[in-house]
Short mmCIF file of C-alpha atoms and ligand atoms in Angstrom, two decimals:
data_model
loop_
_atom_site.label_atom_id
_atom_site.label_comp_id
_atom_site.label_asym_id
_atom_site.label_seq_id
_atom_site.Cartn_x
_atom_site.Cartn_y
_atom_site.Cartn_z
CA UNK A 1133 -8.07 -16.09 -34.73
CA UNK A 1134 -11.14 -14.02 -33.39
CA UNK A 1135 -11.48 -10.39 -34.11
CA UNK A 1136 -10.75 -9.18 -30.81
CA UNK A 1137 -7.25 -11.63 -30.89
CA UNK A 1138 -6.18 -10.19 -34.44
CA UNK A 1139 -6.75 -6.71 -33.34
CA UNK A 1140 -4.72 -6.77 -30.80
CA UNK A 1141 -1.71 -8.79 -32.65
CA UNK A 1142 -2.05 -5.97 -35.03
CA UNK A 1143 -1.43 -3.47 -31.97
CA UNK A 1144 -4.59 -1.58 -32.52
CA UNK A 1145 -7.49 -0.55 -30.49
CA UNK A 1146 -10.48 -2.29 -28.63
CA UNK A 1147 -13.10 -0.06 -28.78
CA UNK A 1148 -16.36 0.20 -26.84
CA UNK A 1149 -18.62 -1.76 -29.17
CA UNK A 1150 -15.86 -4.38 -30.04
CA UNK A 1151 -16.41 -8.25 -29.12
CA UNK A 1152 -14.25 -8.84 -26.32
CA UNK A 1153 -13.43 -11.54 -23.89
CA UNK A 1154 -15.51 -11.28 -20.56
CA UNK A 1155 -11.91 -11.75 -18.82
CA UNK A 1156 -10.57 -8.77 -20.72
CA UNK A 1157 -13.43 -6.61 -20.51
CA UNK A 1158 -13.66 -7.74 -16.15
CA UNK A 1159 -9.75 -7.23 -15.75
CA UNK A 1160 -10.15 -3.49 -17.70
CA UNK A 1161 -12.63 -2.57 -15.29
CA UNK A 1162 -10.48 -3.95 -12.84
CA UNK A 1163 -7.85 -1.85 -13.37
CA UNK A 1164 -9.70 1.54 -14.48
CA UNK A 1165 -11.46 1.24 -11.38
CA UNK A 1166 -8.60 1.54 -9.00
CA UNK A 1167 -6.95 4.15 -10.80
CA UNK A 1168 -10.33 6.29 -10.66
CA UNK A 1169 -10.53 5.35 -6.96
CA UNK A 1170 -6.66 6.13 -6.76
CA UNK A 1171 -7.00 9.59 -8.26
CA UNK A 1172 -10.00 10.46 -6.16
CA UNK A 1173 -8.64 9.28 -2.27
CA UNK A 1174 -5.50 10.49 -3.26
CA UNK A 1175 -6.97 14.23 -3.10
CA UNK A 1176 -6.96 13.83 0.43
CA UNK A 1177 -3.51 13.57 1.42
CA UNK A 1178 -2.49 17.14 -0.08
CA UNK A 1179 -5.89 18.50 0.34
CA UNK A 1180 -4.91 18.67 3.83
CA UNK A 1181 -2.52 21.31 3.35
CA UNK A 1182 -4.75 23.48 0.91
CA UNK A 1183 -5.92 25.46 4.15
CA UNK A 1184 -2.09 25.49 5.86
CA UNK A 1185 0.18 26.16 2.77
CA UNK A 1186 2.25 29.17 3.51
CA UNK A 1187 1.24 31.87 0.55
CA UNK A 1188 -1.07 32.41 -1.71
CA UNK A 1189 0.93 31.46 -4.45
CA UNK A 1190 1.30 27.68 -3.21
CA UNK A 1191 -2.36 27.58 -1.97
CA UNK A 1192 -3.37 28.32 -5.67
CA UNK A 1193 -0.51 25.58 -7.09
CA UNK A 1194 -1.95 22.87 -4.70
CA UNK A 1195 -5.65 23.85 -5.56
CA UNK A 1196 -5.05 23.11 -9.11
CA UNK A 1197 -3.39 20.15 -8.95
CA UNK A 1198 -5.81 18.91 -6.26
CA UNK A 1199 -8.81 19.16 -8.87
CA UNK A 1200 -6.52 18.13 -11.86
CA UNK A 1201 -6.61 14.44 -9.70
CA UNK A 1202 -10.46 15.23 -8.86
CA UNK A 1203 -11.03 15.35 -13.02
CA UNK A 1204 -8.37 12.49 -13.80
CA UNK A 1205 -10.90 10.45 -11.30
CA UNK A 1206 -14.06 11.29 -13.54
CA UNK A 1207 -12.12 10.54 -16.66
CA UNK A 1208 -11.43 7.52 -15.43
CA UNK A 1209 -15.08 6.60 -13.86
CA UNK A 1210 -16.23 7.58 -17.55
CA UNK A 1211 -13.76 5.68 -19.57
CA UNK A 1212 -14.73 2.06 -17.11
CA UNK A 1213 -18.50 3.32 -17.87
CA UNK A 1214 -17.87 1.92 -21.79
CA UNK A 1215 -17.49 -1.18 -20.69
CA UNK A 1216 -20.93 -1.27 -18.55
CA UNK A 1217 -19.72 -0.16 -15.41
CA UNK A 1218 -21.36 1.96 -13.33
CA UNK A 1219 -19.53 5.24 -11.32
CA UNK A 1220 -22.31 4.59 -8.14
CA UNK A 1221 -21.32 0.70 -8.09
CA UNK A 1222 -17.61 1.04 -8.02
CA UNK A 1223 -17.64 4.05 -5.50
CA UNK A 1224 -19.96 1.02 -3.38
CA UNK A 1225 -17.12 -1.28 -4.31
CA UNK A 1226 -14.74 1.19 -2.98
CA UNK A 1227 -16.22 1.87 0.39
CA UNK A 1228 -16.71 -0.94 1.27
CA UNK A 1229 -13.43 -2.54 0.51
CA UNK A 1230 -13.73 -4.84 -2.60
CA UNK A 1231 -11.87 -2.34 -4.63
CA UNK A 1232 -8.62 -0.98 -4.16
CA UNK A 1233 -7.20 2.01 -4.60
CA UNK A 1234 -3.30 2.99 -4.55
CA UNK A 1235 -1.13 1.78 -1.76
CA UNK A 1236 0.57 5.10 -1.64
CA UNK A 1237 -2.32 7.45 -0.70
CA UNK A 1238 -2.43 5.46 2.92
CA UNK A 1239 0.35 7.57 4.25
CA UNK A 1240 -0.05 10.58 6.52
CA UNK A 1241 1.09 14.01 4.99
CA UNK A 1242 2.93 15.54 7.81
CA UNK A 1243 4.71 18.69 6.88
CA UNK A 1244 4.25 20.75 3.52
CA UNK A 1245 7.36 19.28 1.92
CA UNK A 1246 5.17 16.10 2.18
CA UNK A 1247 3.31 18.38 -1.08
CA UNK A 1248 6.61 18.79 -2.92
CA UNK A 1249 7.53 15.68 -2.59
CA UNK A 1250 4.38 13.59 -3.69
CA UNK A 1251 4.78 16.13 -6.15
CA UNK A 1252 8.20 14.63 -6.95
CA UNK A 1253 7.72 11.26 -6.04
CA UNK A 1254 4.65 10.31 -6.16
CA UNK A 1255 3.37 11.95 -9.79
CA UNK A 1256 6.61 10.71 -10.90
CA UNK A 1257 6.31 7.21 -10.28
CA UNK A 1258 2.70 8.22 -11.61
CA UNK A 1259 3.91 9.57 -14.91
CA UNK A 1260 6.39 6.00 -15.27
CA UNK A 1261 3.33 4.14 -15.19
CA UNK A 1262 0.99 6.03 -16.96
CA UNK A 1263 2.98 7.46 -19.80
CA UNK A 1264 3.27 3.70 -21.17
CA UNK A 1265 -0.42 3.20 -20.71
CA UNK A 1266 -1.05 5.94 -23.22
CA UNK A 1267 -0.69 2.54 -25.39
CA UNK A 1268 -2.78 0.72 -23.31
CA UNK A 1269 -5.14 -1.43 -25.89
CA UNK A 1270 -8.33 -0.59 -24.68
CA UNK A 1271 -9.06 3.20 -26.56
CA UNK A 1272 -10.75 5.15 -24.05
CA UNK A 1273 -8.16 4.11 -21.57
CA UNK A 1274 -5.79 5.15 -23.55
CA UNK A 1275 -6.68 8.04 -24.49
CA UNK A 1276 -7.74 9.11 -21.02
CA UNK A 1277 -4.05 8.67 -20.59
CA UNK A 1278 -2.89 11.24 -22.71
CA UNK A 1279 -4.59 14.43 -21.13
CA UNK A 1280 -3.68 12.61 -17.72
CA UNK A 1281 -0.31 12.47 -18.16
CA UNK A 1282 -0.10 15.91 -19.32
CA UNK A 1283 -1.20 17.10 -16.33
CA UNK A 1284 0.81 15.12 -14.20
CA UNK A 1285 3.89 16.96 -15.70
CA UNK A 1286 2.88 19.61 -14.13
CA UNK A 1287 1.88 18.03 -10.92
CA UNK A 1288 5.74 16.64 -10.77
CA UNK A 1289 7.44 19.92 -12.02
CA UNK A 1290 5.39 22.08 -8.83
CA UNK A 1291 6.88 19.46 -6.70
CA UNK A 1292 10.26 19.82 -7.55
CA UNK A 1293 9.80 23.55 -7.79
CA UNK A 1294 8.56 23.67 -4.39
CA UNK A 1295 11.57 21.23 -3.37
CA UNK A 1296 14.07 23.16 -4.86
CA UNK A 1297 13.13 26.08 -2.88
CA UNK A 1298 12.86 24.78 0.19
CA UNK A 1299 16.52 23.57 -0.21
CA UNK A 1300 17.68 26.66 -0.60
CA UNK A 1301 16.06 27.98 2.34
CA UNK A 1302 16.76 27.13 6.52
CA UNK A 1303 18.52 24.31 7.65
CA UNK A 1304 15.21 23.25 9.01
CA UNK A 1305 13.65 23.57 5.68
CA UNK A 1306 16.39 21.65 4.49
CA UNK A 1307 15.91 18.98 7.38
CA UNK A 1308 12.15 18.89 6.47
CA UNK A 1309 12.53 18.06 2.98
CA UNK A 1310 15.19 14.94 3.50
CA UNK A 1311 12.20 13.89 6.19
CA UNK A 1312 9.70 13.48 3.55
CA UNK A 1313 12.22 12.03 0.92
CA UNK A 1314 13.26 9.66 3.89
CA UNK A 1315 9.35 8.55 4.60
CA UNK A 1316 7.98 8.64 0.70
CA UNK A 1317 10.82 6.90 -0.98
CA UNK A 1318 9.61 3.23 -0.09
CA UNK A 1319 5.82 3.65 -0.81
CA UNK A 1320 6.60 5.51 -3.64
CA UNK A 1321 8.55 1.69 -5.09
CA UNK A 1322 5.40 -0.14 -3.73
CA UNK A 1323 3.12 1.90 -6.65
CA UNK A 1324 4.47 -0.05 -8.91
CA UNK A 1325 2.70 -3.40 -7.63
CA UNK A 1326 4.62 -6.52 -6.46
CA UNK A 1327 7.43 -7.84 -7.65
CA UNK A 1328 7.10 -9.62 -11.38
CA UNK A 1329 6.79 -13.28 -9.44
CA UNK A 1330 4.17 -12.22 -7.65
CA UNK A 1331 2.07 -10.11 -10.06
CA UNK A 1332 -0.82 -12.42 -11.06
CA UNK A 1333 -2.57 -10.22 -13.16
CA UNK A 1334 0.48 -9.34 -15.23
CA UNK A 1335 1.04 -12.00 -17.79
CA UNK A 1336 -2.58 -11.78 -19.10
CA UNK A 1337 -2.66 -7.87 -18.86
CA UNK A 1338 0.58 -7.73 -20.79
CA UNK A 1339 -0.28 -10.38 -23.33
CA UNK A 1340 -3.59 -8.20 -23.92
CA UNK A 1341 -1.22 -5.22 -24.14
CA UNK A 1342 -3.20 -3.32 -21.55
CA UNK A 1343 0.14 -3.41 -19.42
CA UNK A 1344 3.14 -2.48 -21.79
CA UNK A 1345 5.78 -3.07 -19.32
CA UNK A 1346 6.26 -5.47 -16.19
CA UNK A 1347 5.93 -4.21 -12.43
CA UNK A 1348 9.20 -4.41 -12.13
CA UNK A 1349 11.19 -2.66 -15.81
CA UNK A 1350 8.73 0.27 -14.45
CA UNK A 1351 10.48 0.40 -11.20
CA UNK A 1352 13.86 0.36 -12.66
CA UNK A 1353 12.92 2.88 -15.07
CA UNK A 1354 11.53 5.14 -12.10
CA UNK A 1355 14.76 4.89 -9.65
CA UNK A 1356 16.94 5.70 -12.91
CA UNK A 1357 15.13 8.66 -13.51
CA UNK A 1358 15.18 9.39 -9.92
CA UNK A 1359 18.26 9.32 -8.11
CA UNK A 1360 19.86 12.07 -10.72
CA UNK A 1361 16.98 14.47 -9.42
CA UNK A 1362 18.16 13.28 -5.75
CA UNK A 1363 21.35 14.45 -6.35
CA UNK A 1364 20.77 17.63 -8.38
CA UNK A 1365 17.98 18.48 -5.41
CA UNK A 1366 20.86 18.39 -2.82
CA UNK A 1367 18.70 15.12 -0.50
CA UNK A 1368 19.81 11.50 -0.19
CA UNK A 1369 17.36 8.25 -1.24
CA UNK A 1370 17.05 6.11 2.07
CA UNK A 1371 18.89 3.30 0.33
CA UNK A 1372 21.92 1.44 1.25
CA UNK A 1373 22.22 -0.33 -1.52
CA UNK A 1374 21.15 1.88 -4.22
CA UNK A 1375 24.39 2.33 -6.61
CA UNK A 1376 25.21 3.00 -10.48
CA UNK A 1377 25.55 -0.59 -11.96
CA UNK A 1378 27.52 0.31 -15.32
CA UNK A 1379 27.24 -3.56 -16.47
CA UNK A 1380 23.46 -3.38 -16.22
CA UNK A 1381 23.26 0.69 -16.82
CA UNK A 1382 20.85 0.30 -14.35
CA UNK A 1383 21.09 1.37 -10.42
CA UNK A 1384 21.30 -1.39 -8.37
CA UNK A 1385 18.94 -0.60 -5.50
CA UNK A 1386 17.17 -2.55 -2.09
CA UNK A 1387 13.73 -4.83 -1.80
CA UNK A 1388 10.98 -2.66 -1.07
CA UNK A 1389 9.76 -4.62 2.18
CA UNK A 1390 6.60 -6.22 0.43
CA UNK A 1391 5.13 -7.56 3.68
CA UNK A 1392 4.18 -3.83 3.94
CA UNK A 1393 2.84 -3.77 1.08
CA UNK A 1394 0.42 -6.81 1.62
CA UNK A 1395 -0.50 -4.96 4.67
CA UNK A 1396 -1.50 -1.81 3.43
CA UNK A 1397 -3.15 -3.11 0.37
CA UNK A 1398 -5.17 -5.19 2.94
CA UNK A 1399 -6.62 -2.24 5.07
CA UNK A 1400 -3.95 -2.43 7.30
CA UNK A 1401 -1.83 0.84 6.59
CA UNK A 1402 -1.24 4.17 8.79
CA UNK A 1403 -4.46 5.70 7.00
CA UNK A 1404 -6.38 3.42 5.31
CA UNK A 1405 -9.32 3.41 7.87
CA UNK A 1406 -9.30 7.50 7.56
CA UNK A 1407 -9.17 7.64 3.94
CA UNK A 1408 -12.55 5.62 3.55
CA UNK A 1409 -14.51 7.22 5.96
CA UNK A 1410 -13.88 10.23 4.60
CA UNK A 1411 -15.04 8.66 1.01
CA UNK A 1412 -18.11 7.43 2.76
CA UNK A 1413 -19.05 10.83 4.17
CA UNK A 1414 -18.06 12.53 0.75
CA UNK A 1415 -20.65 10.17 -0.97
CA UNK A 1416 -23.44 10.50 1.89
CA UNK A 1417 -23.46 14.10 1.64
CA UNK A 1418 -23.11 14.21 -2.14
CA UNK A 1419 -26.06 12.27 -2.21
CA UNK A 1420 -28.83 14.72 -2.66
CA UNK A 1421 -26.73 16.79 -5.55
CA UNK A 1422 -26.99 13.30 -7.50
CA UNK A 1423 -30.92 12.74 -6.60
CA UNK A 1424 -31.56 16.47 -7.47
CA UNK A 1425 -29.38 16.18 -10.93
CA UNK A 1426 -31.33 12.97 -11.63
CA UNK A 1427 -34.73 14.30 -11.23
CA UNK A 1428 -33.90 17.59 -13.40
CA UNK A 1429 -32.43 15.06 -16.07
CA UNK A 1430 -35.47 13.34 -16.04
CA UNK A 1431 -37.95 16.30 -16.13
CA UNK A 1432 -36.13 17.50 -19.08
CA UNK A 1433 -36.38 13.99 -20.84
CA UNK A 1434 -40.25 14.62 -20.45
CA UNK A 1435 -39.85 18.03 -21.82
CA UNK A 1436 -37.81 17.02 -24.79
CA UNK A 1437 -39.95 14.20 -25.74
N1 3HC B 2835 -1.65 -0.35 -4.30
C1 3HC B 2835 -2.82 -1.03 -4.25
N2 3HC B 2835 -3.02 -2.22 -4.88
C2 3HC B 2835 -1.99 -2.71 -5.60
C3 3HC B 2835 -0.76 -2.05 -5.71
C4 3HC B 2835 -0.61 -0.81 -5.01
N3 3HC B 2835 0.53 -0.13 -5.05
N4 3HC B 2835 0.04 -2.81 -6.51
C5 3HC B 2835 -0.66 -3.88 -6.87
N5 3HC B 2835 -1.89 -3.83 -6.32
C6 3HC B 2835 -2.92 -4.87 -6.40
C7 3HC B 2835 -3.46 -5.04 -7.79
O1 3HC B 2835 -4.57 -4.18 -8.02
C8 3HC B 2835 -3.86 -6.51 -7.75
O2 3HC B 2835 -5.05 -6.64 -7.00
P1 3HC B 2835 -6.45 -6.95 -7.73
O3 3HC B 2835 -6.21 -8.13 -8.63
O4 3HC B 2835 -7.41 -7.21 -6.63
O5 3HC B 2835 -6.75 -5.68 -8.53
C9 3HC B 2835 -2.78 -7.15 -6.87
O6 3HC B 2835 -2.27 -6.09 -6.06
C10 3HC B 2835 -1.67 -7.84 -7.65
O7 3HC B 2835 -0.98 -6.87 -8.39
P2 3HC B 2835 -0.73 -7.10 -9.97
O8 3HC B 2835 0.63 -6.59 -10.28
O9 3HC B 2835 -1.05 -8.51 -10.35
O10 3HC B 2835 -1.86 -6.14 -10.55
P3 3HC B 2835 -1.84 -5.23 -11.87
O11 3HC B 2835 -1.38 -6.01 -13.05
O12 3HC B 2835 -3.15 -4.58 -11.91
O13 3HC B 2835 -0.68 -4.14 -11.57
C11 3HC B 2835 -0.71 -1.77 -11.11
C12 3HC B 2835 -0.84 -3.18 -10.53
C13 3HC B 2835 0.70 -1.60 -11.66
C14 3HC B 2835 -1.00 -0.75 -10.02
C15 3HC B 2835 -1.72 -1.64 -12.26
O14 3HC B 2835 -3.01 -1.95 -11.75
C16 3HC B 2835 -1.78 -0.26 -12.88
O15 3HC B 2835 -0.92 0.11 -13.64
N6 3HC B 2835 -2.88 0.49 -12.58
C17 3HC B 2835 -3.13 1.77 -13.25
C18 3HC B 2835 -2.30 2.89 -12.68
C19 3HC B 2835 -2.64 3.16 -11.24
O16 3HC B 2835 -3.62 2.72 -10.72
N7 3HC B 2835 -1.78 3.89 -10.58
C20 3HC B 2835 -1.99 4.19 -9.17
C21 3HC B 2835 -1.32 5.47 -8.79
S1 3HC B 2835 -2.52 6.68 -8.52
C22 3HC B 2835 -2.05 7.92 -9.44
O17 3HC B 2835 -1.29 7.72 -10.33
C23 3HC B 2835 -2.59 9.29 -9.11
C24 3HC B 2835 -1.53 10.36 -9.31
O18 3HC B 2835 -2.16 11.59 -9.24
C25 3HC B 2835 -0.46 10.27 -8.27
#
């Protein structure tokens, strides 16, 4: 048994300067990299409503949590950096389409309950998969984790806050709020990847205890923790089929329609094509802050030396 194999039988960490297979240390990068990109594109679907949100109060909530995800994404770029990637490369990777980032961040944010309820939803099925990945085997991933998921408590608690207000408000606040539930409830399933037959990175991620749990116990775990909040928020899940199973003490609930899926992990989602441009312009313009920190890092090597 090599190192690397024993280390991870015993259930402890692979660290930076560890032997490692090239397959682990490709599928870790992998994986980092399209959470970093996730956290970083999905700024812009709530950063649309920084400008619009109706008080102060909830501009200053939605700032915060829009640079929480702006710093979870720069954790993340550092923490696939240990393992020789590099931040300019994937952001290439990114733009240009061989890299993905989340499914769920390719749907349009159309009213500000859309806020509470990726909020709800969205950080939610966020903090389902991430909380287990606190014990992901690779350290810095990890350990990233931790501070991550921290955060995203309060990214789901504002949510629900905001939620819960709005459904004690108008009728047409009330209407607004089952809207979003009604259009985020699907997408918010798909996060969780494809179903457990059709996960082909999940046997090899799980036997390298990067993944603790499939695809698919995550998904159950997420609509159990879910449809109580439904019903203590006063909305209904868009779900025919969704019931209490007391022989499984699970809820039984519908196929998320994976052909959608496929599509929008392909490109072909209602804003894929506007979430990369604006990438692409966010990294043209940043350009010359990069050149100009490069160059002052340099001069000061000179000076040091
Ligand atoms: N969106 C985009 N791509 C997806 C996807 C989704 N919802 N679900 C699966 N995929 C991709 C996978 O990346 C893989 O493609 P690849 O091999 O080219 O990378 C392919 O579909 C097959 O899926 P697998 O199940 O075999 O892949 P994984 O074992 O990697 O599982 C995953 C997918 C569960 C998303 C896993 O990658 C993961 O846990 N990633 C880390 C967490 C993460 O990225 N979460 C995204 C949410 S963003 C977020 O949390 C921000 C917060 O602020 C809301």
């Amino acid at each position: 048994m090599s190192d690397f194999e024993d280390t991870i039988a015993r259930d402890q960490r692979i660290e930076p300067g560890d032997a490692m297979p090239d397959g682990y240390r490709s599928t870790m990068i992998r994986q980092i990299a399209q959470h970093a990109h996730s956290e970083i594109i999905g700024m812009q679907p709530e950063g649309e409503w920084i400008t619009r949100a109706p008080s102060l109060r909830r501009k200053a909530i939605l700032l915060a949590k829009v640079q929480d995800e702006a710093g979870h994404g720069l954790y993340l770029y550092s923490a696939a950096e240990t393992l020789g990637a590099d931040r300019g490369d994937l952001t290439r990777r990114l733009i240009e389409g061989r890299q993905k980032y989340s499914s769920i961040f390719n749907y349009p944010t159309l009213t500000f309950a859309d806020v509470g309820v990726i909020g709800w939803l969205v950080d939610g099925a966020a903090i389902c998969n991430q909380v287990p990945l606190c014990r992901s085997s690779y350290g810095p991933y990890g350990r990233a984790m931790i501070r991550i998921c921290k955060e995203e408590s309060f990214h789901q608690r504002q949510g629900y806050e905001l939620l819960m207000t709005m459904m004690g408000g108008t009728p047409g606040q009330r209407a607004m709020v089952q809207d979003a539930v009604n259009r985020w409830w699907w997408p918010s399933l798909m996060m969780f990847g494809p179903p457990d037959d059709r996960s082909p990175n999940s046997a090899r991620s799980m036997a390298w205890k990067i993944k603790r749990h499939s695809n698919d116990e995550l998904r159950q775990r997420y609509v159990d923790m879910s449809v109580p909040q439904a019903e203590a928020l006063g909305v209904t899940l868009p779900d025919d089929e969704l019931r209490w199973n007391a022989d499984r003490g699970h809820y039984d609930f519908g196929t998320p329609d994976w052909a959608e899926l496929t599509r929008v992990i392909s490109g072909d989602g209602p804003c894929n094509a506007a979430r990369i441009e604006r990438r692409r312009r966010a990294d043209e313009d940043g350009a010359w802050v990069r050149e100009a920190a490069a160059a002052h890092a340099r001069k000061r090597e000179k000076v040091v030396v």
